[in-house]
Coordinates of C-alpha atoms in Angstrom, one line a residue:
X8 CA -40.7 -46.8 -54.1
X9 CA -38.7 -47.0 -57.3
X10 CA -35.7 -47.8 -55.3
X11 CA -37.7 -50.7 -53.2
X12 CA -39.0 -52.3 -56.5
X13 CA -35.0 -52.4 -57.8
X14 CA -34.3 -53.8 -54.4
X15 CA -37.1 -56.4 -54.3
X16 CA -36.1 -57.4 -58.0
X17 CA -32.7 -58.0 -57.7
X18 CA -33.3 -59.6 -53.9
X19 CA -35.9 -62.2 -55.5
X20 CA -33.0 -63.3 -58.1
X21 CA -30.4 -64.0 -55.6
X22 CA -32.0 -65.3 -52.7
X23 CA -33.6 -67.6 -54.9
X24 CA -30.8 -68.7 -56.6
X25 CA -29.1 -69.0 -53.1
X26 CA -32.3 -71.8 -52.0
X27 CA -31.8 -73.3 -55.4
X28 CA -27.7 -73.7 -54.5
X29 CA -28.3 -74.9 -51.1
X30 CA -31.1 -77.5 -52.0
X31 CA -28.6 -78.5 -54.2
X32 CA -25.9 -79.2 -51.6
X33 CA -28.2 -81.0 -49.4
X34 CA -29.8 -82.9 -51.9
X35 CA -33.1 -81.3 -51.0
X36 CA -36.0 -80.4 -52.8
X37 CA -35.8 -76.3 -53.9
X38 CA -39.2 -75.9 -53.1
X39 CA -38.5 -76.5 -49.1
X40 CA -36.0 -73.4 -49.4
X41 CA -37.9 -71.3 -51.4
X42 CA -41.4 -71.8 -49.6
X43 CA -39.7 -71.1 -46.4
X44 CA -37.3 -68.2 -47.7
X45 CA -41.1 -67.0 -48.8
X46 CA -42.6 -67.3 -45.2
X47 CA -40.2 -65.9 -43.5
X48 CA -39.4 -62.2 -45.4
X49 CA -43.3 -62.2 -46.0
X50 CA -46.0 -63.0 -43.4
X51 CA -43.3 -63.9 -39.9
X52 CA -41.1 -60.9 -40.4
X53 CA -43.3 -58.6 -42.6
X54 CA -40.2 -57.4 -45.5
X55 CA -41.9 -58.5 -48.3
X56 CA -45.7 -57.4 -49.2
X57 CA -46.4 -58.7 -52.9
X58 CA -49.2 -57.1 -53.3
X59 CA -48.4 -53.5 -52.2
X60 CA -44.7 -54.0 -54.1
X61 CA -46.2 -55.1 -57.3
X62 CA -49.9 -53.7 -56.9
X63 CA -52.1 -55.0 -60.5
X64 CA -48.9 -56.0 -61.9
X65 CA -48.1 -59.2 -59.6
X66 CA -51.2 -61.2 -61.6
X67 CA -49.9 -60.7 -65.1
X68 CA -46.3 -61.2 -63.9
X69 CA -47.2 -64.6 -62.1
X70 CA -49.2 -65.6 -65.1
X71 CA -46.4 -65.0 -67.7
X72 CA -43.8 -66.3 -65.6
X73 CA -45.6 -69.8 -65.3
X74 CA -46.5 -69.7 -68.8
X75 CA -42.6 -69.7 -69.6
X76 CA -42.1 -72.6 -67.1
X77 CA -44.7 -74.5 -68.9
X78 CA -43.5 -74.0 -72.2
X79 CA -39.8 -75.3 -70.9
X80 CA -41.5 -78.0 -69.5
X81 CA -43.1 -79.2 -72.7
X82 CA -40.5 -78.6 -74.8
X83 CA -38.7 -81.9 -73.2
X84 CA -42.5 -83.9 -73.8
X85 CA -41.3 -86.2 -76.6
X86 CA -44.0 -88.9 -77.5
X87 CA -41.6 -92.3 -77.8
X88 CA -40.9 -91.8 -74.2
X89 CA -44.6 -93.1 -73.1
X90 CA -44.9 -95.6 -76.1
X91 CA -46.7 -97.9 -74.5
X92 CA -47.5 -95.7 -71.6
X93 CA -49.4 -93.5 -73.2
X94 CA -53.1 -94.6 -72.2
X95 CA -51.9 -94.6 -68.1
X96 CA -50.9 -90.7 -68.9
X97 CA -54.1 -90.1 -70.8
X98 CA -56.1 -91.4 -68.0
X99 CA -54.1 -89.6 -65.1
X100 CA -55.1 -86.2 -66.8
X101 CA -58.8 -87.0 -67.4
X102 CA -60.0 -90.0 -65.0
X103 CA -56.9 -88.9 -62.3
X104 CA -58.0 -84.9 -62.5
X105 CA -62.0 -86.3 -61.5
X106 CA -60.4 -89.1 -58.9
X107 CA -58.4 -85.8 -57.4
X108 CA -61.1 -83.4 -58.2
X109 CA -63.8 -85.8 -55.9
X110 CA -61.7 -86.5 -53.1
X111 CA -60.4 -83.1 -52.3
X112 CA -63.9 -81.6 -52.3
X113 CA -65.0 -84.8 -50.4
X114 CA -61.8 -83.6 -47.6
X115 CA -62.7 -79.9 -47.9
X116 CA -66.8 -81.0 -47.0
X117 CA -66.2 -83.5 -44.4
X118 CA -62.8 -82.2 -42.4
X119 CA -63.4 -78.2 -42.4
X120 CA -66.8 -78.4 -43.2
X121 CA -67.1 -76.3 -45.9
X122 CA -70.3 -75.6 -48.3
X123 CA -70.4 -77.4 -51.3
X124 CA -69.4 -74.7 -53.6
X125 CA -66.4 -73.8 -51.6
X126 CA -65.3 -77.1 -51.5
X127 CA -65.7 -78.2 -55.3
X128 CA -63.7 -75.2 -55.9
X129 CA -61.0 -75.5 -53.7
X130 CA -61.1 -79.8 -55.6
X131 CA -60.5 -78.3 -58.9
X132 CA -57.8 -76.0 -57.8
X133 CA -55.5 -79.2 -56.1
X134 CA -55.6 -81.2 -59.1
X135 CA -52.8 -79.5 -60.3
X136 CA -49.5 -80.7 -59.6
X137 CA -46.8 -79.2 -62.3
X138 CA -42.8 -79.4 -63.2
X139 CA -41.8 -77.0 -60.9
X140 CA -41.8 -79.7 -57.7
X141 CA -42.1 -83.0 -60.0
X142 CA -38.6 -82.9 -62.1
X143 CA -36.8 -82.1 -58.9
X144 CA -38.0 -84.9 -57.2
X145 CA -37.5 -87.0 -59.9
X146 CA -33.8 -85.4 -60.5
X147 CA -33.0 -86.7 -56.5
X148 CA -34.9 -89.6 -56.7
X149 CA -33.9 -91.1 -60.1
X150 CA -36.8 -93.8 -60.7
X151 CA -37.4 -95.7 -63.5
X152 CA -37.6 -94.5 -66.9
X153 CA -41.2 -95.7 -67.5
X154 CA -42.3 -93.9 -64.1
X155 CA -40.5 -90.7 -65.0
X156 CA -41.8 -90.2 -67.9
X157 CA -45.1 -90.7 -67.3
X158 CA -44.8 -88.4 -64.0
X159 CA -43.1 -85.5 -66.4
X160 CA -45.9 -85.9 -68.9
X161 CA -48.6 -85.5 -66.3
X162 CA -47.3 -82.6 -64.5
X163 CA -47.0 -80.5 -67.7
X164 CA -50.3 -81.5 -69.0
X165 CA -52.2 -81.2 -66.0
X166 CA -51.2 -77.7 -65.4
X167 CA -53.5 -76.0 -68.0
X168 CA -56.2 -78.5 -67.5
X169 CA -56.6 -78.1 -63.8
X170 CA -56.6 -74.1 -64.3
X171 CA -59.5 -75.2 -66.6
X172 CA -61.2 -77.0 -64.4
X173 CA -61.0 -74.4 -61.2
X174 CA -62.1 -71.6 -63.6
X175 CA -65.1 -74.2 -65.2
X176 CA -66.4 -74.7 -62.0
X177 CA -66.1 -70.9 -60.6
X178 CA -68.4 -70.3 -63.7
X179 CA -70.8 -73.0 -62.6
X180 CA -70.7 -71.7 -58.8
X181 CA -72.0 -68.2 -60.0
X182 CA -73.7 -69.0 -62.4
X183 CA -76.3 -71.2 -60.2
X184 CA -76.5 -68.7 -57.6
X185 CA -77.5 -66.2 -60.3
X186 CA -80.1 -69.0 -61.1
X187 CA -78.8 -68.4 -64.9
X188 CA -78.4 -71.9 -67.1
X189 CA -75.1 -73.3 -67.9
X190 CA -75.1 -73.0 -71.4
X191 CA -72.2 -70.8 -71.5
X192 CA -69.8 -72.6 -69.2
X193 CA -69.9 -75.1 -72.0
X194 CA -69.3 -72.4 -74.4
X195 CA -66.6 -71.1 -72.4
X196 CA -65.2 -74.4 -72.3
X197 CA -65.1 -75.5 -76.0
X198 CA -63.8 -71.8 -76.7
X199 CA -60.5 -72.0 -74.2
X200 CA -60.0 -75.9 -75.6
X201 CA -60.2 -74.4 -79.0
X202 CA -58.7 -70.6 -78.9
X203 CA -55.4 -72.8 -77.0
X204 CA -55.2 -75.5 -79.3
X205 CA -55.3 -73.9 -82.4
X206 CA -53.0 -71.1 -81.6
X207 CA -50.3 -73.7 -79.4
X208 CA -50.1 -75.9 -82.8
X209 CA -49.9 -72.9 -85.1
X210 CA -47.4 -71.3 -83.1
X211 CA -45.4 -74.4 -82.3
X212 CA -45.5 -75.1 -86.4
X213 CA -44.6 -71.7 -87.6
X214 CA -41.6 -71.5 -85.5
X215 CA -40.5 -74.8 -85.9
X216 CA -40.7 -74.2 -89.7
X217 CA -38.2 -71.3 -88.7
X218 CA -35.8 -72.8 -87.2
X219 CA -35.7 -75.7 -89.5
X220 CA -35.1 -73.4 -92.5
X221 CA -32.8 -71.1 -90.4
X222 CA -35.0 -68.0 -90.7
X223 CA -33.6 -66.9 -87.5
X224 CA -30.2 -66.7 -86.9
X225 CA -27.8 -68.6 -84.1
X226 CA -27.7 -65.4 -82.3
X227 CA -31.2 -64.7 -81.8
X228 CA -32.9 -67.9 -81.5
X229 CA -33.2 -68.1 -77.6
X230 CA -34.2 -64.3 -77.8
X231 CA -37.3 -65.2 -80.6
X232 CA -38.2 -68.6 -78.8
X233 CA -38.7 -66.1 -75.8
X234 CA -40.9 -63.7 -77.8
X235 CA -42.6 -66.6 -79.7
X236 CA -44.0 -68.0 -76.7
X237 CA -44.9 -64.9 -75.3
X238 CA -47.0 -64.0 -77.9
X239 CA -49.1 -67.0 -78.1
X240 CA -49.2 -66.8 -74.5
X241 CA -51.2 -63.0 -75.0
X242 CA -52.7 -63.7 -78.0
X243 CA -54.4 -66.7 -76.7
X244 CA -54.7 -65.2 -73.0
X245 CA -56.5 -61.7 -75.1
X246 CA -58.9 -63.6 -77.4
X247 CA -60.1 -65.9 -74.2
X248 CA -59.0 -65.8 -70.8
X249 CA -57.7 -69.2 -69.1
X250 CA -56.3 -70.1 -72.7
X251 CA -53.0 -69.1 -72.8
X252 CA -51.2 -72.0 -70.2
X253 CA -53.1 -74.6 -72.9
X254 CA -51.6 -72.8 -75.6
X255 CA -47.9 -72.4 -74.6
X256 CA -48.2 -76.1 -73.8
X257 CA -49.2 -77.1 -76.9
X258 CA -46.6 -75.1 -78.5
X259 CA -43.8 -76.3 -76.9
X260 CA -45.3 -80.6 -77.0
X261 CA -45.5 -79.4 -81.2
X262 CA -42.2 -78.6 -81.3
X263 CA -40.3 -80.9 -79.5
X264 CA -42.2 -83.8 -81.4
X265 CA -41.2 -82.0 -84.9
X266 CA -38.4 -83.6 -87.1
X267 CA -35.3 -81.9 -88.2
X268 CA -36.0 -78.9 -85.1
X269 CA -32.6 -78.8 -83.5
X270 CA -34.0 -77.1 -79.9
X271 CA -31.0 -77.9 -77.4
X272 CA -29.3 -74.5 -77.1
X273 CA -33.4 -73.3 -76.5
X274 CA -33.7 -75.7 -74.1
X275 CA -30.4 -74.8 -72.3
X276 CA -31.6 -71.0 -72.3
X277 CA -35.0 -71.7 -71.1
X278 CA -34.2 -74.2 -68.5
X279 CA -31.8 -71.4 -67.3
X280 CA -34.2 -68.7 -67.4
X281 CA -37.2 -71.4 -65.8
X282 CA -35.0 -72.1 -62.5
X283 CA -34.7 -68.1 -62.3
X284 CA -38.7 -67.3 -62.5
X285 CA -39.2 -70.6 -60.2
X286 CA -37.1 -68.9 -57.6
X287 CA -39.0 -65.8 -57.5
X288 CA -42.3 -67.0 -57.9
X289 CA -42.3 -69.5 -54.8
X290 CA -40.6 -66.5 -52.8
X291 CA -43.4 -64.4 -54.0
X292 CA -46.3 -66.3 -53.5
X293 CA -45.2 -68.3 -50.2
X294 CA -44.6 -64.4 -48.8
X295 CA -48.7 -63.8 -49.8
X296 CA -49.6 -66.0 -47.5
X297 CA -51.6 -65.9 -44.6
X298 CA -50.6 -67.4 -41.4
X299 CA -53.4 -66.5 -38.9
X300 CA -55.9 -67.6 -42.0
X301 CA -54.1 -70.9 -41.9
X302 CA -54.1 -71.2 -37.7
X303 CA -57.6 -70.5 -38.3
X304 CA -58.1 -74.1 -40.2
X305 CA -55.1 -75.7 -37.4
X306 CA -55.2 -79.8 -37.9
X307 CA -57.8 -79.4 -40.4
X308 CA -55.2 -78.1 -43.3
X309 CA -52.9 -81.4 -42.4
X310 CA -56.0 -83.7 -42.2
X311 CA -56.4 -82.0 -45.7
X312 CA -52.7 -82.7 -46.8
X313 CA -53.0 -86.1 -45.2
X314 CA -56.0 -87.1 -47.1
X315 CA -54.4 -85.4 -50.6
X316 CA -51.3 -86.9 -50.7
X317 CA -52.1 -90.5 -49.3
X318 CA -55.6 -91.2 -50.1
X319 CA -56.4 -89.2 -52.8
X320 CA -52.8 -89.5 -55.1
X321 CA -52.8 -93.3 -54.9
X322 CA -56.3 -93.8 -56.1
X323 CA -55.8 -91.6 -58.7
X324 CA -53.0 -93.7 -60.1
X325 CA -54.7 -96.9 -59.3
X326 CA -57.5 -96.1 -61.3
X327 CA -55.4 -94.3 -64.1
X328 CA -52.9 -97.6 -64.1
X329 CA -55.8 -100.2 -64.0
X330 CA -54.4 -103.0 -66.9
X331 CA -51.2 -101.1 -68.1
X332 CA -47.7 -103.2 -67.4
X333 CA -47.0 -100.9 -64.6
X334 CA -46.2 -102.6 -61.4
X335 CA -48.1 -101.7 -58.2
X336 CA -44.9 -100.3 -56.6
X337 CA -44.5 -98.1 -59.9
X338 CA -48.3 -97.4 -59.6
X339 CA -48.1 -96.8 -55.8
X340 CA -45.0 -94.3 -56.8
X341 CA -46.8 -92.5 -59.1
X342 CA -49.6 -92.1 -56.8
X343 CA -47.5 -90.2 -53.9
X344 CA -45.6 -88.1 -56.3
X345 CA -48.3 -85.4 -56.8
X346 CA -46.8 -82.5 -54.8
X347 CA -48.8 -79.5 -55.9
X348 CA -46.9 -76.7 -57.6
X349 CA -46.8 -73.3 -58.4
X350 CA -49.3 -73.7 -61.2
X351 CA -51.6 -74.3 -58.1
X352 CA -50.4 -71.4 -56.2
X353 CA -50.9 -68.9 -58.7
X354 CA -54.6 -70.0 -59.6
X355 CA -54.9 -69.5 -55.8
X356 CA -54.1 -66.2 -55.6

């Protein structure tokens, strides 16, 4: 078993990197590699069993690995790239999550005929988009620099708040078939909101404070970023659950908007280290899946898809856009770029 695990480990960082190169040679989306790569040594030719490799580890090691990809993500957020922009990405993460929320529930009911419950739940968990499929897209397809930023800020941002919003609204499924109120789903909510903001902007301050006095020397300062952001990710993820993805977000947004907080060679480490947990987490979670579950749904699932990605992403921009300079083209862009991502995947599972 030992042996396996060294196997599987070292296997995940080079086949991914090997999707990663080709994608890159073909001018192709990672994702398409990685997903299949994921499909094939999991569910088709049965290699790769997540779960029985990794057992009650793969949850935390998903969750922490995402949490990293999110903090490099937000760590590149700085706020005079929307000025002027800035109410179109506000609405895409609050109007845009309901527009999404709504019509994905609404495809889930009506296509595959699920219950209510089912269906709100599986809305909340596609409202998520994230980095990990946006910035490539946006790296091949180069538009302009209004539309990517706005499409960079959204996918980082939405991340934590669509986590939010799938574990809100498990809370409100049980909670009325217990026939108990819903008091504390408002607690619950007010609590993550505050636990992840508080401890984000303290631990994005503190450790901006430390590199800006050089606390921490040249040598160690990818090495403490790393443990910085790992430690408000479990801090925040111990004192309430759902918390931590706001948190690390938060961090990294404080510190790239600080003055005098010189963060390239952190960004150049974390990028580095983000494409290597990208790779293994699409292998892994694309090798959990379930083919006969998804036969089971057959045109349903691309009736879903359909309805997602050309009903549902364009009226959340539209409505998210409605007044702001954008053109429609740029609106109807940012409408059919909302792949979902792993953020998605691993709220899934």
């Amino acid at each position: 078993m030992h042996t396996n695990l060294i196997l599987v480990l070292c296997g995940l960082a080079v086949v991914g990197f090997a999707c990663q190169w080709l994608a890159w040679r073909l001018k192709l989306p990672a994702i398409l590699f990685l997903l299949g790569t994921g499909i094939l040594v999991g569910p088709l030719l049965g290699w790769l069993d997540p779960d029985a490799v990794f057992g009650q580890l793969l949850t935390p090691i998903v969750s922490v690995a995402v949490a990293v990809i999110l903090f490099e993500g937000s760590l590149t957020l700085k706020l005079g790239e929307i000025r002027g922009h800035g109410s179109v990405v506000r609405n895409l993460v609050s109007v845009g999550v309901f527009v999404s929320w709504a019509s994905g529930m609404l495809a889930a009911s009506l296509i595959l005929g699920w219950d209510i419950y089912l269906a709100a739940l599986f809305g909340a968990v596609v409202t998520v988009s994230g980095p990990t499929v946006v910035m490539p897209l946006l790296r091949a397809v180069r538009p302009t620099a209004n539309v990517s930023s706005i499409l960079r800020w959204e996918s980082i941002l939405i991340d934590p708040i669509g986590a939010i919003l799938a574990l809100l609204v498990f809370d409100v499924i049980i909670s009325l078939q217990a026939d108990n109120g819903l008091g504390h789903v408002a607690v619950a909510l007010v609590t993550i909101v505050a636990v992840g903001t508080l401890l984000g902007v303290v631990g994005g301050y503190l450790f901006g404070l430390a590199i800006r006095n050089r606390v921490i020397p040249d040598l160690l300062r990818d090495y403490a970023a790393l443990a910085a952001v790992l430690t408000v990710f479990g801090v925040a993820e111990t004192a309430r659950a759902e918390s931590g993805f706001l948190a690390v977000t938060i961090m990294g947004v404080w510190l790239a908007n600080m003055r005098q907080v010189d963060l390239a060679d952190i960004l150049e480490f974390k990028e580095s280290l983000a494409l290597l947990l990208l790779g293994g987490l699409f292998i892994l979670l694309a090798a959990k899946l379930d083919i006969e579950a998804m036969a089971g749904i057959g045109v349903g699932a691309i009736a879903i898809l359909i309805v997602l990605q050309l009903v549902a992403g364009p009226l959340r921009a539209f409505f998210s856009a409605a007044g702001s300079p954008l053109s429609w083209r740029e609106i109807l862009y940012v409408g059919w770029v909302f792949p979902r991502g792993v953020v998605a995947a691993a709220v899934a599972c």
